């Protein structure tokens, strides 16, 4: 069966001769964001790796690289300007930026913003850094240009509020792109652009200028994050969710209807999928089924069994047994060439497999 996944490219300087590595890295960075002057005290044997994930017009690129100084000069801007915003989420290491009259120190787990239309200098620390970069066309950021440019140099937290939503989304995306198809790429790019817009608008206090659809999609992501953190609460209800986000229940219902969902069905599906994943995990075979159910908001065993059977067509105990059987078949060693014919009984040293945990 053919599997179609997001378009993704990987680049490693260690795949090249030592003498070509720094020049190749400079070219790679220039194509990813915009042409820059790069220098490094490690240029003689430069180490850098980058993945580039294309989401329509939005580009996401996790990377790890040695000490580097980036310079975007007025001359380079005149020669080539893709008119894009660049966001870096610093995951490891240190750095700083200089825009002439404004300087900023980079902090881990915060977003740092540049524009291809502005001149700047960015330098990293002496140790390798790990970043999660994002390139978003200015046209996709629905905040007026002069207001959006005020974000340059601002400290945008990736640990709380809208910044945390953007950080979580990007981290989950780059951790595993296999669930997504090429047709998902533009939609994922729209989510990233909407979150960047919301983050910029929040930073410059321009929320009233946000298009209604951007506000709604951002709020929906807030709500889904809220739900995921509370799936183990059996009292999680639409009324409580609406109150926590200061909206009416009817408005909350409309947010989910726009995605062809109901609030209750989304909560149920997320709970059951998490429970199914744990029941199918051989490492959790000793965790009783009722404990799995309770972990995901089903304190009553009978209610969990009914909902699970409706969703997956078989009871949770049977799904667990099937998963454990498949896992044993995968790890079972092939019989030797001179093995006895089938039908011979087990030896005295053979021990039966442990039965799966029951309710």
Coordinates of C-alpha atoms in Angstrom, one line a residue, residues 21-357:
X21 CA 30.1 22.1 4.9
X22 CA 30.0 25.7 5.9
X23 CA 29.3 27.0 2.5
X24 CA 26.5 24.5 2.0
X25 CA 25.0 25.5 5.3
X26 CA 25.1 29.1 4.3
X27 CA 23.3 28.3 1.1
X28 CA 20.7 26.2 3.0
X29 CA 19.9 29.0 5.4
X30 CA 19.6 31.5 2.6
X31 CA 17.0 29.3 0.8
X32 CA 15.1 28.6 4.1
X33 CA 14.6 32.3 5.1
X34 CA 16.4 34.8 3.0
X35 CA 20.0 35.5 1.8
X36 CA 22.3 36.3 4.7
X37 CA 25.9 36.8 5.6
X38 CA 27.0 33.9 7.9
X39 CA 30.2 33.5 9.9
X40 CA 31.3 31.1 12.6
X41 CA 34.3 30.2 14.7
X42 CA 33.5 26.6 13.7
X43 CA 33.5 27.1 9.9
X44 CA 36.5 24.8 9.4
X45 CA 34.3 21.7 10.2
X46 CA 30.8 23.0 10.6
X47 CA 28.1 20.8 12.1
X48 CA 24.5 21.5 11.4
X49 CA 21.3 19.5 10.6
X50 CA 17.9 20.8 9.5
X51 CA 14.5 19.4 8.5
X52 CA 12.3 21.5 6.3
X53 CA 8.6 20.7 6.4
X54 CA 6.5 22.5 3.7
X55 CA 2.9 23.5 4.8
X56 CA 1.7 25.3 1.7
X57 CA 3.2 28.8 1.9
X58 CA 4.4 28.3 5.5
X59 CA 7.7 26.5 6.2
X60 CA 8.6 24.8 9.5
X61 CA 12.2 23.8 10.1
X62 CA 13.7 22.3 13.2
X63 CA 17.5 22.5 13.3
X64 CA 20.6 22.0 15.4
X65 CA 23.8 23.8 14.5
X66 CA 27.1 25.1 15.8
X67 CA 27.9 28.7 16.7
X68 CA 26.7 31.1 14.1
X69 CA 26.4 34.8 13.3
X70 CA 23.6 35.7 10.9
X71 CA 23.6 39.2 9.2
X72 CA 20.7 40.5 7.0
X73 CA 22.0 43.7 5.4
X74 CA 20.2 46.5 3.5
X75 CA 22.1 45.4 0.4
X76 CA 20.8 41.9 0.7
X77 CA 17.3 43.2 1.3
X78 CA 17.4 45.2 -1.9
X79 CA 18.7 42.2 -3.8
X80 CA 16.0 39.8 -2.5
X81 CA 13.1 40.1 -0.1
X82 CA 10.6 37.3 0.2
X83 CA 8.6 39.6 2.6
X84 CA 8.2 37.0 5.3
X85 CA 8.3 36.9 9.1
X86 CA 10.7 34.4 10.8
X87 CA 10.0 33.0 14.2
X88 CA 12.5 30.9 16.1
X89 CA 11.6 28.9 19.2
X90 CA 14.8 28.4 21.1
X91 CA 14.9 24.9 22.5
X92 CA 18.5 24.6 23.6
X93 CA 21.4 27.0 23.8
X94 CA 21.6 30.8 23.8
X95 CA 21.6 33.7 21.5
X96 CA 20.9 37.4 21.0
X97 CA 19.7 39.8 18.2
X98 CA 20.5 43.4 17.3
X99 CA 18.4 45.6 15.1
X100 CA 20.6 48.7 15.5
X101 CA 18.6 50.7 18.0
X102 CA 17.1 47.6 19.7
X103 CA 18.7 44.5 21.2
X104 CA 17.2 41.4 22.7
X105 CA 18.6 38.3 24.5
X106 CA 17.1 35.0 23.4
X107 CA 15.6 32.8 26.1
X108 CA 14.8 29.1 25.8
X109 CA 11.2 28.3 25.1
X110 CA 10.4 31.8 23.9
X111 CA 9.7 33.0 20.4
X112 CA 12.1 35.4 18.7
X113 CA 10.9 37.3 15.7
X114 CA 12.6 38.7 12.6
X115 CA 11.5 40.1 9.3
X116 CA 13.2 39.5 5.9
X117 CA 12.4 43.2 5.2
X118 CA 14.5 44.5 8.1
X119 CA 18.3 44.5 8.6
X120 CA 19.5 42.7 11.7
X121 CA 22.3 40.6 13.3
X122 CA 21.7 37.4 15.3
X123 CA 24.4 35.5 17.0
X124 CA 24.3 32.2 18.9
X125 CA 26.4 31.1 21.9
X126 CA 29.5 29.0 21.8
X127 CA 27.7 25.8 22.2
X128 CA 25.4 24.2 19.6
X129 CA 21.8 25.5 19.6
X130 CA 18.5 23.8 18.7
X131 CA 15.7 25.9 17.3
X132 CA 12.3 25.4 15.7
X133 CA 12.1 27.9 12.9
X134 CA 8.9 29.1 11.1
X135 CA 8.7 31.1 8.0
X136 CA 5.3 32.9 7.4
X137 CA 4.6 35.3 4.5
X138 CA 3.7 38.7 5.7
X139 CA 0.5 38.6 3.6
X140 CA -0.8 35.7 5.8
X141 CA -0.4 37.6 9.1
X142 CA -3.6 39.5 9.4
X143 CA -2.3 42.4 11.5
X144 CA -1.5 45.7 9.8
X145 CA 2.2 45.8 8.8
X146 CA 3.2 48.8 11.0
X147 CA 1.6 47.2 14.0
X148 CA 3.0 43.7 13.2
X149 CA 6.5 45.1 12.9
X150 CA 6.2 46.3 16.5
X151 CA 6.6 42.7 17.5
X152 CA 10.2 42.6 16.3
X153 CA 12.3 42.5 19.4
X154 CA 9.4 41.7 21.8
X155 CA 9.6 38.8 24.2
X156 CA 7.0 36.4 23.1
X157 CA 6.5 33.6 25.6
X158 CA 6.2 30.0 24.3
X159 CA 5.2 28.8 27.7
X160 CA 1.9 30.5 28.3
X161 CA -1.1 31.9 26.5
X162 CA -1.2 31.9 22.7
X163 CA 2.5 31.4 22.5
X164 CA 2.2 28.1 24.4
X165 CA -0.5 27.0 21.9
X166 CA 1.8 27.8 19.0
X167 CA 4.7 26.0 20.7
X168 CA 2.7 22.9 21.5
X169 CA 1.3 22.7 17.9
X170 CA 4.7 23.0 16.3
X171 CA 6.4 20.6 18.7
X172 CA 3.7 18.0 18.1
X173 CA 3.9 18.5 14.3
X174 CA 7.7 18.1 14.0
X175 CA 7.8 15.2 16.5
X176 CA 5.8 13.0 14.0
X177 CA 4.6 14.0 10.6
X178 CA 3.5 10.5 9.6
X179 CA -0.2 10.9 10.4
X180 CA -0.5 13.7 7.8
X181 CA -1.1 13.6 4.1
X182 CA 0.0 16.1 1.4
X183 CA -3.5 17.5 1.2
X184 CA -3.2 18.4 5.0
X185 CA -0.3 20.7 4.4
X186 CA -2.1 23.9 3.4
X187 CA -4.6 23.4 6.3
X188 CA -1.8 22.9 8.8
X189 CA -0.1 26.0 7.3
X190 CA -3.3 28.0 7.9
X191 CA -3.4 26.9 11.5
X192 CA 0.2 28.1 12.0
X193 CA -0.5 31.4 10.3
X194 CA -3.6 32.0 12.4
X195 CA -1.7 31.3 15.6
X196 CA 1.1 33.6 14.5
X197 CA -1.5 36.3 13.7
X198 CA -3.1 35.8 17.1
X199 CA 0.2 36.0 18.9
X200 CA 1.3 39.2 17.1
X201 CA -2.1 40.8 17.7
X202 CA -2.1 39.9 21.3
X203 CA 1.4 41.3 21.7
X204 CA 0.5 44.7 20.1
X205 CA -3.0 44.7 21.6
X206 CA -4.7 44.6 18.2
X207 CA -7.2 41.8 18.8
X208 CA -10.1 43.8 17.5
X209 CA -8.4 43.8 14.1
X210 CA -8.3 40.1 13.9
X211 CA -10.6 38.5 11.3
X212 CA -13.4 36.6 13.0
X213 CA -12.4 33.3 11.5
X214 CA -8.9 33.7 12.9
X215 CA -10.3 34.5 16.4
X216 CA -12.6 31.5 16.2
X217 CA -9.9 29.0 15.0
X218 CA -7.5 30.3 17.8
X219 CA -10.2 29.9 20.4
X220 CA -11.0 26.4 19.2
X221 CA -7.4 25.4 19.7
X222 CA -7.5 26.9 23.2
X223 CA -10.6 24.9 24.0
X224 CA -9.1 21.7 22.6
X225 CA -6.0 22.1 24.7
X226 CA -8.2 22.8 27.7
X227 CA -10.1 19.6 27.0
X228 CA -7.0 17.4 26.5
X229 CA -5.6 18.5 29.9
X230 CA -8.9 17.4 31.6
X231 CA -9.9 14.2 29.9
X232 CA -9.6 12.3 33.1
X233 CA -12.2 14.5 34.7
X234 CA -15.6 12.7 34.5
X235 CA -17.3 16.0 35.2
X236 CA -15.9 17.8 32.1
X237 CA -18.9 19.3 30.4
X238 CA -19.7 21.8 27.7
X239 CA -21.1 24.2 30.3
X240 CA -17.8 24.1 32.3
X241 CA -15.7 24.5 29.2
X242 CA -17.7 27.5 28.0
X243 CA -17.5 29.2 31.4
X244 CA -13.7 28.6 31.6
X245 CA -13.4 30.5 28.3
X246 CA -15.9 33.2 29.0
X247 CA -18.2 32.3 26.1
X248 CA -21.8 31.0 25.9
X249 CA -22.5 27.3 25.3
X250 CA -24.2 28.2 22.0
X251 CA -21.0 30.0 20.8
X252 CA -18.9 27.0 22.0
X253 CA -21.2 24.7 20.0
X254 CA -20.8 26.8 16.9
X255 CA -17.0 26.6 17.1
X256 CA -17.1 22.8 16.9
X257 CA -19.9 22.7 14.4
X258 CA -17.6 24.6 12.0
X259 CA -15.4 21.5 12.1
X260 CA -18.3 19.0 11.8
X261 CA -18.1 18.1 15.5
X262 CA -20.0 18.4 18.7
X263 CA -18.3 19.2 22.0
X264 CA -19.5 15.9 23.6
X265 CA -18.4 13.8 20.6
X266 CA -15.0 15.4 20.6
X267 CA -14.5 14.7 24.3
X268 CA -15.8 11.1 23.9
X269 CA -13.6 10.4 20.9
X270 CA -10.4 11.7 22.6
X271 CA -11.1 9.7 25.7
X272 CA -11.7 6.5 23.8
X273 CA -8.7 6.9 21.5
X274 CA -6.4 7.4 24.5
X275 CA -7.9 4.4 26.2
X276 CA -7.6 2.3 23.1
X277 CA -3.9 3.3 22.7
X278 CA -3.1 2.3 26.3
X279 CA -5.0 -1.0 26.0
X280 CA -3.0 -1.9 22.9
X281 CA 0.3 -1.1 24.5
X282 CA 2.0 -4.3 25.7
X283 CA 3.9 -2.3 28.3
X284 CA 0.6 -1.6 30.1
X285 CA -0.7 -5.1 30.0
X286 CA -0.8 -5.3 33.8
X287 CA -2.8 -2.1 34.2
X288 CA -6.5 -3.3 34.8
X289 CA -9.0 -2.2 32.2
X290 CA -11.1 -0.4 34.7
X291 CA -8.0 1.6 35.7
X292 CA -7.4 2.6 32.1
X293 CA -11.1 3.6 31.8
X294 CA -10.9 5.7 34.9
X295 CA -7.7 7.4 33.7
X296 CA -9.6 8.7 30.7
X297 CA -12.8 9.9 32.4
X298 CA -14.9 6.7 32.6
X299 CA -15.3 5.8 36.3
X300 CA -18.1 3.3 35.5
X301 CA -16.9 0.2 33.8
X302 CA -20.2 -0.6 32.1
X303 CA -20.5 2.8 30.5
X304 CA -16.9 2.5 29.2
X305 CA -17.5 -0.9 27.7
X306 CA -20.7 0.3 25.9
X307 CA -19.0 3.3 24.5
X308 CA -15.9 1.4 23.5
X309 CA -17.8 -1.3 21.8
X310 CA -19.9 1.3 19.9
X311 CA -16.7 3.1 18.7
X312 CA -14.5 0.1 17.8
X313 CA -16.9 -2.8 17.3
X314 CA -15.5 -5.0 20.1
X315 CA -15.2 -4.9 23.9
X316 CA -12.0 -3.4 25.4
X317 CA -10.9 -6.9 26.8
X318 CA -11.0 -8.4 23.3
X319 CA -9.1 -5.5 21.7
X320 CA -6.4 -5.8 24.4
X321 CA -6.1 -9.6 23.8
X322 CA -5.8 -9.0 20.0
X323 CA -3.1 -6.4 20.5
X324 CA -1.1 -8.6 22.9
X325 CA -1.3 -11.5 20.5
X326 CA -0.1 -9.4 17.6
X327 CA 2.8 -8.1 19.7
X328 CA 3.8 -11.7 20.7
X329 CA 3.7 -12.7 17.0
X330 CA 5.9 -9.8 16.0
X331 CA 8.6 -10.6 18.6
X332 CA 8.4 -14.4 18.3
X333 CA 11.7 -15.7 16.8
X334 CA 11.7 -17.7 13.6
X335 CA 12.1 -21.5 14.1
X336 CA 15.5 -22.9 13.3
X337 CA 16.0 -24.9 10.1
X338 CA 16.2 -28.2 11.9
X339 CA 13.2 -27.5 14.2
X340 CA 10.9 -30.5 14.8
X341 CA 7.7 -30.7 12.8
X342 CA 4.6 -28.8 14.0
X343 CA 2.5 -30.8 16.4
X344 CA 5.3 -31.7 18.7
X345 CA 4.5 -30.7 22.3
X346 CA 6.4 -28.0 24.2
X347 CA 9.5 -28.9 26.2
X348 CA 9.6 -29.0 30.0
X349 CA 11.3 -25.6 29.9
X350 CA 8.5 -23.9 28.0
X351 CA 6.4 -21.5 30.0
X352 CA 3.0 -20.2 28.9
X353 CA 2.6 -16.5 28.1
X354 CA 1.0 -14.5 30.9
X355 CA -2.7 -13.9 30.3
X356 CA -3.7 -10.2 29.8
X357 CA -4.9 -8.3 32.8

